[in-house]
PDB file of C-alpha atoms and ligand atoms in Angstrom:
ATOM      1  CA  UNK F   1     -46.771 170.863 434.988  1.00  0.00           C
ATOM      2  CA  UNK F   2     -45.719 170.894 431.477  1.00  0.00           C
ATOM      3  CA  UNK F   3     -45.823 167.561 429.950  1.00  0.00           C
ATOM      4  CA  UNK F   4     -42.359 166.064 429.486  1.00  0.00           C
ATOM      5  CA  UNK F   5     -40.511 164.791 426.410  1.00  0.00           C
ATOM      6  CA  UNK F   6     -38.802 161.710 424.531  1.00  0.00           C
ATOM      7  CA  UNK F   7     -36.342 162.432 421.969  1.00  0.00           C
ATOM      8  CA  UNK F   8     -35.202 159.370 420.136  1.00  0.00           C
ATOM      9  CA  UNK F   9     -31.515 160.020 419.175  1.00  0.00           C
ATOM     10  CA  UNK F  10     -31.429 159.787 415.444  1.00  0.00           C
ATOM     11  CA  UNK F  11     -27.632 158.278 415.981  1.00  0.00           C
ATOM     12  CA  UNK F  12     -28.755 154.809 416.950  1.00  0.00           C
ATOM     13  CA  UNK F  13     -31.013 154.705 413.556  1.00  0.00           C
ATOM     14  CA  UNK F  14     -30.329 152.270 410.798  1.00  0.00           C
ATOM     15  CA  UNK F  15     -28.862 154.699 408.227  1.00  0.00           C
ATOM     16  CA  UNK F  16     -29.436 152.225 405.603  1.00  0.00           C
ATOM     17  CA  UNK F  17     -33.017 152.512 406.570  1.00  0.00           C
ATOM     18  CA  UNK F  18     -33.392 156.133 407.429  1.00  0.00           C
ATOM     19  CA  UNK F  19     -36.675 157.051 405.947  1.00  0.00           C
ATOM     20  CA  UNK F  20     -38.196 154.027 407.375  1.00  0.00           C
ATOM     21  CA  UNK F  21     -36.462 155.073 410.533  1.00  0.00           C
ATOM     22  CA  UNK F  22     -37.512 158.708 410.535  1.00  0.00           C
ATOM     23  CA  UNK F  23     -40.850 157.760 409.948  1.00  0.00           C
ATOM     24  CA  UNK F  24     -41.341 155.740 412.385  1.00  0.00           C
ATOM     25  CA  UNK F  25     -40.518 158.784 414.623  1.00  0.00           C
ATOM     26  CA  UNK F  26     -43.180 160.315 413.211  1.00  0.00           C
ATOM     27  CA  UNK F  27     -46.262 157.705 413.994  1.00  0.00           C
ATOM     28  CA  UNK F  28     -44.750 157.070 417.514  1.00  0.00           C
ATOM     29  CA  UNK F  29     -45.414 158.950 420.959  1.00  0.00           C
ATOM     30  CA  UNK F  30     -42.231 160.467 420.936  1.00  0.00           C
ATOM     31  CA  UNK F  31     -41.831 164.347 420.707  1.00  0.00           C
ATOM     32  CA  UNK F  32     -38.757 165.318 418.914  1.00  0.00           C
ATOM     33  CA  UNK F  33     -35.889 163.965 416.661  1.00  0.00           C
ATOM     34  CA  UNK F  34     -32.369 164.747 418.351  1.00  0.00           C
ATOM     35  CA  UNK F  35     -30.041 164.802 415.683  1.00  0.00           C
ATOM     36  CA  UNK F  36     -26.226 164.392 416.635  1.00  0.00           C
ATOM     37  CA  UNK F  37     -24.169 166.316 414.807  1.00  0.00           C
ATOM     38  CA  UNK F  38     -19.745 165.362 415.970  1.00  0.00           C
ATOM     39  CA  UNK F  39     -16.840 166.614 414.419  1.00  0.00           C
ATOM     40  CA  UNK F  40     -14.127 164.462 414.586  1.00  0.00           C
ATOM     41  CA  UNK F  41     -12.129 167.537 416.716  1.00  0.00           C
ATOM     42  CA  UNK F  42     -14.165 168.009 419.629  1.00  0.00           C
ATOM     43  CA  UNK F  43     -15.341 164.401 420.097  1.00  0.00           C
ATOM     44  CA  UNK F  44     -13.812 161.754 418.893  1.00  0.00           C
ATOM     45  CA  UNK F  45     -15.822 160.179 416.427  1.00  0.00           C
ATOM     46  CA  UNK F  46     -17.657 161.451 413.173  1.00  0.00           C
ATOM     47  CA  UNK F  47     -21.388 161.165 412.780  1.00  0.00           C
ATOM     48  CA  UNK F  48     -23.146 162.569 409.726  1.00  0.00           C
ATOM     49  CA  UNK F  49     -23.420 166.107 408.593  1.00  0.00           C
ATOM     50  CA  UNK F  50     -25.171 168.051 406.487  1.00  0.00           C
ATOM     51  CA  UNK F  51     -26.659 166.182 403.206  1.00  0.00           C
ATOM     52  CA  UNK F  52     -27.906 163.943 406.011  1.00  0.00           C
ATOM     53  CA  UNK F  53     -29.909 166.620 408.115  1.00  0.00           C
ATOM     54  CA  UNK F  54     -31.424 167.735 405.352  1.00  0.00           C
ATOM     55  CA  UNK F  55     -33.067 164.499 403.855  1.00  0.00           C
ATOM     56  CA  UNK F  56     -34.093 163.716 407.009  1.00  0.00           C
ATOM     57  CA  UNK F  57     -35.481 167.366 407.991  1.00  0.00           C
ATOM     58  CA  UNK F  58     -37.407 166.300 404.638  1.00  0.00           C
ATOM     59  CA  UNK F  59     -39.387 163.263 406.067  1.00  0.00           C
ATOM     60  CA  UNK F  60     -39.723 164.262 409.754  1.00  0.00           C
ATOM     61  CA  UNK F  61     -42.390 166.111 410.806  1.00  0.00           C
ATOM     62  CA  UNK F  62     -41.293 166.699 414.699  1.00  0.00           C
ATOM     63  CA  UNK F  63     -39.453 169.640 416.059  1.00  0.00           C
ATOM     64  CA  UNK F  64     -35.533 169.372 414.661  1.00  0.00           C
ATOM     65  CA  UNK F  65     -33.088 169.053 417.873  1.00  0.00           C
ATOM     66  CA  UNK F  66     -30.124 169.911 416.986  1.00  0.00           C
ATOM     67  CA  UNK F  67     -27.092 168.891 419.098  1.00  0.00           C
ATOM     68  CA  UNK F  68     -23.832 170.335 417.710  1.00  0.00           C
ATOM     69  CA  UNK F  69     -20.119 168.492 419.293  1.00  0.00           C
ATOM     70  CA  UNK F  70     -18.241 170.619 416.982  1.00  0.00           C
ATOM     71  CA  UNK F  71     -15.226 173.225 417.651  1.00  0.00           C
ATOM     72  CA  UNK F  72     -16.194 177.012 416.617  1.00  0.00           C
ATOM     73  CA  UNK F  73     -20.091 175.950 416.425  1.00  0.00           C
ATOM     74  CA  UNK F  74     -20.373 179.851 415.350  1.00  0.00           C
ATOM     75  CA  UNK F  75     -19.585 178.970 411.666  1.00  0.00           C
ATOM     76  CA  UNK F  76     -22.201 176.569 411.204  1.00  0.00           C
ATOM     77  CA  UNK F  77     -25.267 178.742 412.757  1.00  0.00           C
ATOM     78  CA  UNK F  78     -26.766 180.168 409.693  1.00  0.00           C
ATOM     79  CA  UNK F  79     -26.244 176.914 407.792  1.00  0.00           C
ATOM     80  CA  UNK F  80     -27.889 174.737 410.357  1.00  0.00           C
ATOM     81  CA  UNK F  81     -30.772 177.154 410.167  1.00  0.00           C
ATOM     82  CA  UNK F  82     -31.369 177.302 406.939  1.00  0.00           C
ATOM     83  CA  UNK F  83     -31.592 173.275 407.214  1.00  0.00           C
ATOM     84  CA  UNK F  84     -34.699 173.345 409.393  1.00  0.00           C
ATOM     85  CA  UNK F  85     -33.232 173.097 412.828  1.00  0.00           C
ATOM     86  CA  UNK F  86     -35.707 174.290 415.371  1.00  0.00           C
ATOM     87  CA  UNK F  87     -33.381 174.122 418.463  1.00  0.00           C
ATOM     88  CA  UNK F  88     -29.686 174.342 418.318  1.00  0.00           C
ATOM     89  CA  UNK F  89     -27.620 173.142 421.028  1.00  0.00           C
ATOM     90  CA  UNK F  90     -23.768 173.858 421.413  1.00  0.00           C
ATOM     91  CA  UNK F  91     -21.319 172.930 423.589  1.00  0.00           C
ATOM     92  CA  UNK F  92     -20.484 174.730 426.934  1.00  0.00           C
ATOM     93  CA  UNK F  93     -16.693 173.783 426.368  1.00  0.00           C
ATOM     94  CA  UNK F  94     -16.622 174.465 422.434  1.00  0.00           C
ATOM     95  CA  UNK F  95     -17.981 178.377 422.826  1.00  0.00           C
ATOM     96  CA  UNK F  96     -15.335 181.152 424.065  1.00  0.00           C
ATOM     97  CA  UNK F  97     -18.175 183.896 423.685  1.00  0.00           C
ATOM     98  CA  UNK F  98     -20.913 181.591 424.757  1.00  0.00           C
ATOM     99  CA  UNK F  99     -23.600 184.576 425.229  1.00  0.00           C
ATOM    100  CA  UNK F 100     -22.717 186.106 421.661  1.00  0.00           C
ATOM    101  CA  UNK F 101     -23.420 182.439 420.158  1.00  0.00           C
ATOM    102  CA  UNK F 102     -26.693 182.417 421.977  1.00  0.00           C
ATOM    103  CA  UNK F 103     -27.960 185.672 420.202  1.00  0.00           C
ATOM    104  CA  UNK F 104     -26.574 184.094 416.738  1.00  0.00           C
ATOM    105  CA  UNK F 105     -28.551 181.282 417.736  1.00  0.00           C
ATOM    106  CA  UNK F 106     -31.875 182.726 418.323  1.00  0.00           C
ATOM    107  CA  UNK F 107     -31.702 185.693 415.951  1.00  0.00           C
ATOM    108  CA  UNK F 108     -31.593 182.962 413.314  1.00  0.00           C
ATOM    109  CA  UNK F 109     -34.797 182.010 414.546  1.00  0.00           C
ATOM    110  CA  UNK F 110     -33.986 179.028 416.941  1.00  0.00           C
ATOM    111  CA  UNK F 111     -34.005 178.134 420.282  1.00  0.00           C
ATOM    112  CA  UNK F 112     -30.736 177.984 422.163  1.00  0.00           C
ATOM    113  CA  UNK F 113     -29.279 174.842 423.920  1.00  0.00           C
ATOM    114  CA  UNK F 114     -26.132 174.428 425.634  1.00  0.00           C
ATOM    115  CA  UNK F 115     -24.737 170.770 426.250  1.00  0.00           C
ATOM    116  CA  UNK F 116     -22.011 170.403 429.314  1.00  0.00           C
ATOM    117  CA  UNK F 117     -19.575 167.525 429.380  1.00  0.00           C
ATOM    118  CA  UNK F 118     -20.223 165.245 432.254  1.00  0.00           C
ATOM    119  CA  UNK F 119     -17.203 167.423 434.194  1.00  0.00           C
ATOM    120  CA  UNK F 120     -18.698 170.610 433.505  1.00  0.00           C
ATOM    121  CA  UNK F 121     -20.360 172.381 436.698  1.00  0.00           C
ATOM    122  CA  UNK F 122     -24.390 173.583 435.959  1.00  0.00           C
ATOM    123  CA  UNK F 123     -22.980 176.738 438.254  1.00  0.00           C
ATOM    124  CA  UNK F 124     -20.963 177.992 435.291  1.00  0.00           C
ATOM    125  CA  UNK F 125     -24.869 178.731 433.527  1.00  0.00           C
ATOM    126  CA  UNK F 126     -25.755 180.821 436.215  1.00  0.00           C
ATOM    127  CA  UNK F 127     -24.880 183.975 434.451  1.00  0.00           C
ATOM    128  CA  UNK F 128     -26.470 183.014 431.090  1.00  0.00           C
ATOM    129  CA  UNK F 129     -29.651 180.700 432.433  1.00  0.00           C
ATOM    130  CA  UNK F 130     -32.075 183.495 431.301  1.00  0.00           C
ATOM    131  CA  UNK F 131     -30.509 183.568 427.830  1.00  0.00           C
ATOM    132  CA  UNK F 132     -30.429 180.010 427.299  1.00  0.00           C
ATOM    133  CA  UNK F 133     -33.801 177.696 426.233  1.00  0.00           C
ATOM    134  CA  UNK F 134     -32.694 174.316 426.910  1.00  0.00           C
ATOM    135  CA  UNK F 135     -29.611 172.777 428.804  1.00  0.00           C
ATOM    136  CA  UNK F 136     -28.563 169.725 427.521  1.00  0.00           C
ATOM    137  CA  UNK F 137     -26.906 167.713 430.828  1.00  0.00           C
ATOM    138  CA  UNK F 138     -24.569 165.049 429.033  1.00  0.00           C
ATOM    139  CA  UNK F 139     -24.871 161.703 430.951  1.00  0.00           C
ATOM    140  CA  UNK F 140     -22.445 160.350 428.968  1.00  0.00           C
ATOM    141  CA  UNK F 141     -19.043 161.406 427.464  1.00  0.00           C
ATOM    142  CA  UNK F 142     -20.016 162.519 424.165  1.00  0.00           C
ATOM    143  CA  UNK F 143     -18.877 160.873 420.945  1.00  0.00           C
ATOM    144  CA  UNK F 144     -20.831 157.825 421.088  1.00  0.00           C
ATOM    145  CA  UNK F 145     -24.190 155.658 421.569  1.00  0.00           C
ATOM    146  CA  UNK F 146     -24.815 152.760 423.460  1.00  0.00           C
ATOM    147  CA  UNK F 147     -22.517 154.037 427.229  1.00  0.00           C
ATOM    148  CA  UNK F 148     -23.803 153.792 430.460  1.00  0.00           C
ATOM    149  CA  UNK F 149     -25.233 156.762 431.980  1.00  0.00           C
ATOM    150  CA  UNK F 150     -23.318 158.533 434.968  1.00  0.00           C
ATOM    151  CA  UNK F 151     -24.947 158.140 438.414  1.00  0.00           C
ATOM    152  CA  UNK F 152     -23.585 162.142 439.354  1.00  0.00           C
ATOM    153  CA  UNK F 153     -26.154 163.312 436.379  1.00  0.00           C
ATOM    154  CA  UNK F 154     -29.178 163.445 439.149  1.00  0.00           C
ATOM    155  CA  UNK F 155     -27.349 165.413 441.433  1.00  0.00           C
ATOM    156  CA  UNK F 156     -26.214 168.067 438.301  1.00  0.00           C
ATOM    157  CA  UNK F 157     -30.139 167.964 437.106  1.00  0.00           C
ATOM    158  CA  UNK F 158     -31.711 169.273 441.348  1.00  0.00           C
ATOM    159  CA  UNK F 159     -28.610 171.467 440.892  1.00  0.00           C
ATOM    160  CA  UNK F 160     -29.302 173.119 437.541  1.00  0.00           C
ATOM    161  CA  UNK F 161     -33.218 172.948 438.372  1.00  0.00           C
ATOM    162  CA  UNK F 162     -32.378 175.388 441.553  1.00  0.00           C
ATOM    163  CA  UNK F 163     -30.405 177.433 439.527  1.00  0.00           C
ATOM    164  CA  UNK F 164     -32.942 178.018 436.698  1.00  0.00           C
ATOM    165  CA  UNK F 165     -36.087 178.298 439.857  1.00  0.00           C
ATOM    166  CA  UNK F 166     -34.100 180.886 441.323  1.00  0.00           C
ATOM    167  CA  UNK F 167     -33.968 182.803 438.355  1.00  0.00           C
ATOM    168  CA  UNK F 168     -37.127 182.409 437.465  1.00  0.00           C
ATOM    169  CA  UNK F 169     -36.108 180.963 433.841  1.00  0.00           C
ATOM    170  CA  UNK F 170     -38.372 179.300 431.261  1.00  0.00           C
ATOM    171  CA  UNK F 171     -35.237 176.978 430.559  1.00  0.00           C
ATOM    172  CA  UNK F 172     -35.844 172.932 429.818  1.00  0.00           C
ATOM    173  CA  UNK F 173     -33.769 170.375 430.961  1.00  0.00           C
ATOM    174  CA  UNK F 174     -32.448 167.965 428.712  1.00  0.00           C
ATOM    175  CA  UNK F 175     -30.882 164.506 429.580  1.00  0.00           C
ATOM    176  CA  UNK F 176     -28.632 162.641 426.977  1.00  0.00           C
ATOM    177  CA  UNK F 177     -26.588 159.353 426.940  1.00  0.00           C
ATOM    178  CA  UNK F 178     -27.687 155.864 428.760  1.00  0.00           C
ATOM    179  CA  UNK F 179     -31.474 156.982 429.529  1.00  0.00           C
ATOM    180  CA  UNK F 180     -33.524 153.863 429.396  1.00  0.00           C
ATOM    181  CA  UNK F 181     -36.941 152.860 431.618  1.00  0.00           C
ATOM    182  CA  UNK F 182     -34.534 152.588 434.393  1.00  0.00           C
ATOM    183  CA  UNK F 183     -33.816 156.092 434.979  1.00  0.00           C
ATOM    184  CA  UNK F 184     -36.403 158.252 433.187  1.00  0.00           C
ATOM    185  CA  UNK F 185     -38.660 158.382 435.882  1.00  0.00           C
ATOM    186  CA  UNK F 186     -35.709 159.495 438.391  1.00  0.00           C
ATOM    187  CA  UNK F 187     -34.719 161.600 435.685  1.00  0.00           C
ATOM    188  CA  UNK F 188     -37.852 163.314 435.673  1.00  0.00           C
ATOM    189  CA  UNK F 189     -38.069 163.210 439.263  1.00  0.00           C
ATOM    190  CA  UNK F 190     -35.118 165.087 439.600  1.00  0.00           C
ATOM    191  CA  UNK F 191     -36.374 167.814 437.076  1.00  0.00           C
ATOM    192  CA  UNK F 192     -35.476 167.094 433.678  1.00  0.00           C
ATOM    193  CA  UNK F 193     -38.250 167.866 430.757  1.00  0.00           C
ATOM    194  CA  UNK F 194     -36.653 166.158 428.017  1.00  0.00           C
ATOM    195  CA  UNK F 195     -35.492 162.711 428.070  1.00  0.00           C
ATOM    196  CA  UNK F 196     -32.894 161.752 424.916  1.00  0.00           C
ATOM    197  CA  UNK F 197     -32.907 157.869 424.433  1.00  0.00           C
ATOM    198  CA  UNK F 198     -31.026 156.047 421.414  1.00  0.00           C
ATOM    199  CA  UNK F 199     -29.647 152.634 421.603  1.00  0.00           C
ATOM    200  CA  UNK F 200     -32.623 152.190 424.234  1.00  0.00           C
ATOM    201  CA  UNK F 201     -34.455 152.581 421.883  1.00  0.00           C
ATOM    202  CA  UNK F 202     -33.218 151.404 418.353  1.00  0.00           C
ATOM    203  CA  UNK F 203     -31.928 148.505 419.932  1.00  0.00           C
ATOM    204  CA  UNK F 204     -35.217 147.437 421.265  1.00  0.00           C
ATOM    205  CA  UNK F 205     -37.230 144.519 419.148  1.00  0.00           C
ATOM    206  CA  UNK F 206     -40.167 146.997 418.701  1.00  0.00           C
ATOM    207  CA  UNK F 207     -39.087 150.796 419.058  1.00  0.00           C
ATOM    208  CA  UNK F 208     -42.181 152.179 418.412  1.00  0.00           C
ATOM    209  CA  UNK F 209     -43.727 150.421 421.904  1.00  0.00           C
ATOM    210  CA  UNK F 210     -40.439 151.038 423.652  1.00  0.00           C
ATOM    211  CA  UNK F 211     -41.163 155.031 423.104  1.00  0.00           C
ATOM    212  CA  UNK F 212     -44.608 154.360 424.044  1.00  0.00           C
ATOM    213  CA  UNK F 213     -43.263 152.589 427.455  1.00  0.00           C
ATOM    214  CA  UNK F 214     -40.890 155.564 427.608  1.00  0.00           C
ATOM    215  CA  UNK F 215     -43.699 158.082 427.343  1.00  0.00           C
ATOM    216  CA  UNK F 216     -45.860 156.662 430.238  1.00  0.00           C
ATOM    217  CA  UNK F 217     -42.974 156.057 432.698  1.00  0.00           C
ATOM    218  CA  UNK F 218     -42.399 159.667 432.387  1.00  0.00           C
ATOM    219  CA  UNK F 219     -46.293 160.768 432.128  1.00  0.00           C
TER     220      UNK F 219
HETATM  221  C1  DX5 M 301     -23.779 160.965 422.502  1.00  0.00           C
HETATM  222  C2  DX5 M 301     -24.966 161.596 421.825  1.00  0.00           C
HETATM  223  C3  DX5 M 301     -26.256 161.014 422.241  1.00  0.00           C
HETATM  224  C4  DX5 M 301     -26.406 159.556 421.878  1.00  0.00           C
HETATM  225  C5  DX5 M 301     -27.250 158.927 422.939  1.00  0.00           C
HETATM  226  O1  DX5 M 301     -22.657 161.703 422.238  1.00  0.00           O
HETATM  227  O2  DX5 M 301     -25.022 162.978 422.137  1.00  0.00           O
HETATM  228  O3  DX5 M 301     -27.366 161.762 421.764  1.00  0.00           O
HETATM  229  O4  DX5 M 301     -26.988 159.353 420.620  1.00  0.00           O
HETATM  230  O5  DX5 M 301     -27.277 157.562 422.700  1.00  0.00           O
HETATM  231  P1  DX5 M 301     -27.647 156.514 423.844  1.00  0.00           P
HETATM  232  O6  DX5 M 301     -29.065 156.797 424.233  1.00  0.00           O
HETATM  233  O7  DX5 M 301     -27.460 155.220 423.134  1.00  0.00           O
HETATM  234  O8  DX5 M 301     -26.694 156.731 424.988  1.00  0.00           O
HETATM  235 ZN1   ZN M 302     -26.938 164.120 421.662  1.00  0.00          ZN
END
């Protein structure tokens, strides 16, 4: 089995300390930087945009996941290429032509995530699974850090993981909002591949040897 992933959400990061904070990404066990990228419109809160990305696309030297809550993500694929983003995730809800965006995605040379709301049904992916690299299952409402995760997410992770068996796709399942070392290992048990963990982890007195604790729950 493939070996299965920590992303430390760059959200819960001291911003005032961002190098420091990006670099410490880069001498821990984890695997990727997720990078939350909100709007204002389609969530309600604002995190950082661009100018951001790029100084810390500068310093890290992890694959760049990029998760968009923005309306019309469409606009912003060329730009969020061109900034180093190695996989771009948009939202299920926030894409009328979802398929179309998916090609934009990867002939900008990404991979291409879809997120769905907590209320969102993994059936609706059915019809795109094959096109689509990485499904981002939100355990959380979207907008914010720090929530508590949503005890429905396991059964939406054996569902999707069905789905995506059946169709014999390559797809990875991500997991974001709430994940701490009381659900990864259900998590993973369940079927998920990537684990996204913030406050868990920024909040914690030593983050590096939380993502270390992380990485062998999940191991
Ligand atoms: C929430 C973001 C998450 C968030 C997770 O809208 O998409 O990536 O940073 O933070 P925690 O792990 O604190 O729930
Ligand atoms: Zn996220």
């Amino acid at each position: 089995m493939a070996s299965k992933l920590i992303a430390p959400s760059v959200l819960a990061a001291d911003f005032a300390n961002l190098q420091r904070d990006v670099e410490m990404i880069n001498n821990s066990d984890a695997d990727w930087f997720h990078i939350d990228i909100m709007d204002g419109v389609f969530v309600p809160n604002i995190s950082f945009g661009m100018p951001v990305l790029r100084d810390i696309v500068k310093h890290a030297t992890k694959t760049i996941d990029v998760h968009l809550m923005i309306i019309d993500p469409d606009r912003y694929i060329k730009t969020f290429a061109d900034l180093g983003s190695n996989i771009l995730t948009v939202h299920y809800e926030a894409c009328t032509h979802l398929h179309r965006t998916l090609q934009a995605i990867k002939a900008e040379g990404m991979q291409a995530g879809v997120a769905i709301n907590p209320h969102t049904n993994v059936s609706l992916l059915e019809d795109t699974i094959n096109d689509i690299d990485l499904v981002c299952i939100m355990s959380v409402n979207p907008g914010f850090g720090g929530q508590s995760f949503i005890e429905n997410t396991y059964k939406k992770v054996k569902q999707l993981k069905e789905i995506i068996d059946r169709n014999n796709a390559k797809t990875m399942i991500e997991i974001d909002g709430g994940v701490t070392d009381k659900n990864a290992k259900a998590l993973i048990e369940a079927g998920a591949d990537v684990l996204v963990a913030g406050s868990y982890v920024f909040k914690s007195e030593n983050p590096t040897a939380t993502i270390k604790g992380l990485k062998e729950i999940i191991a």
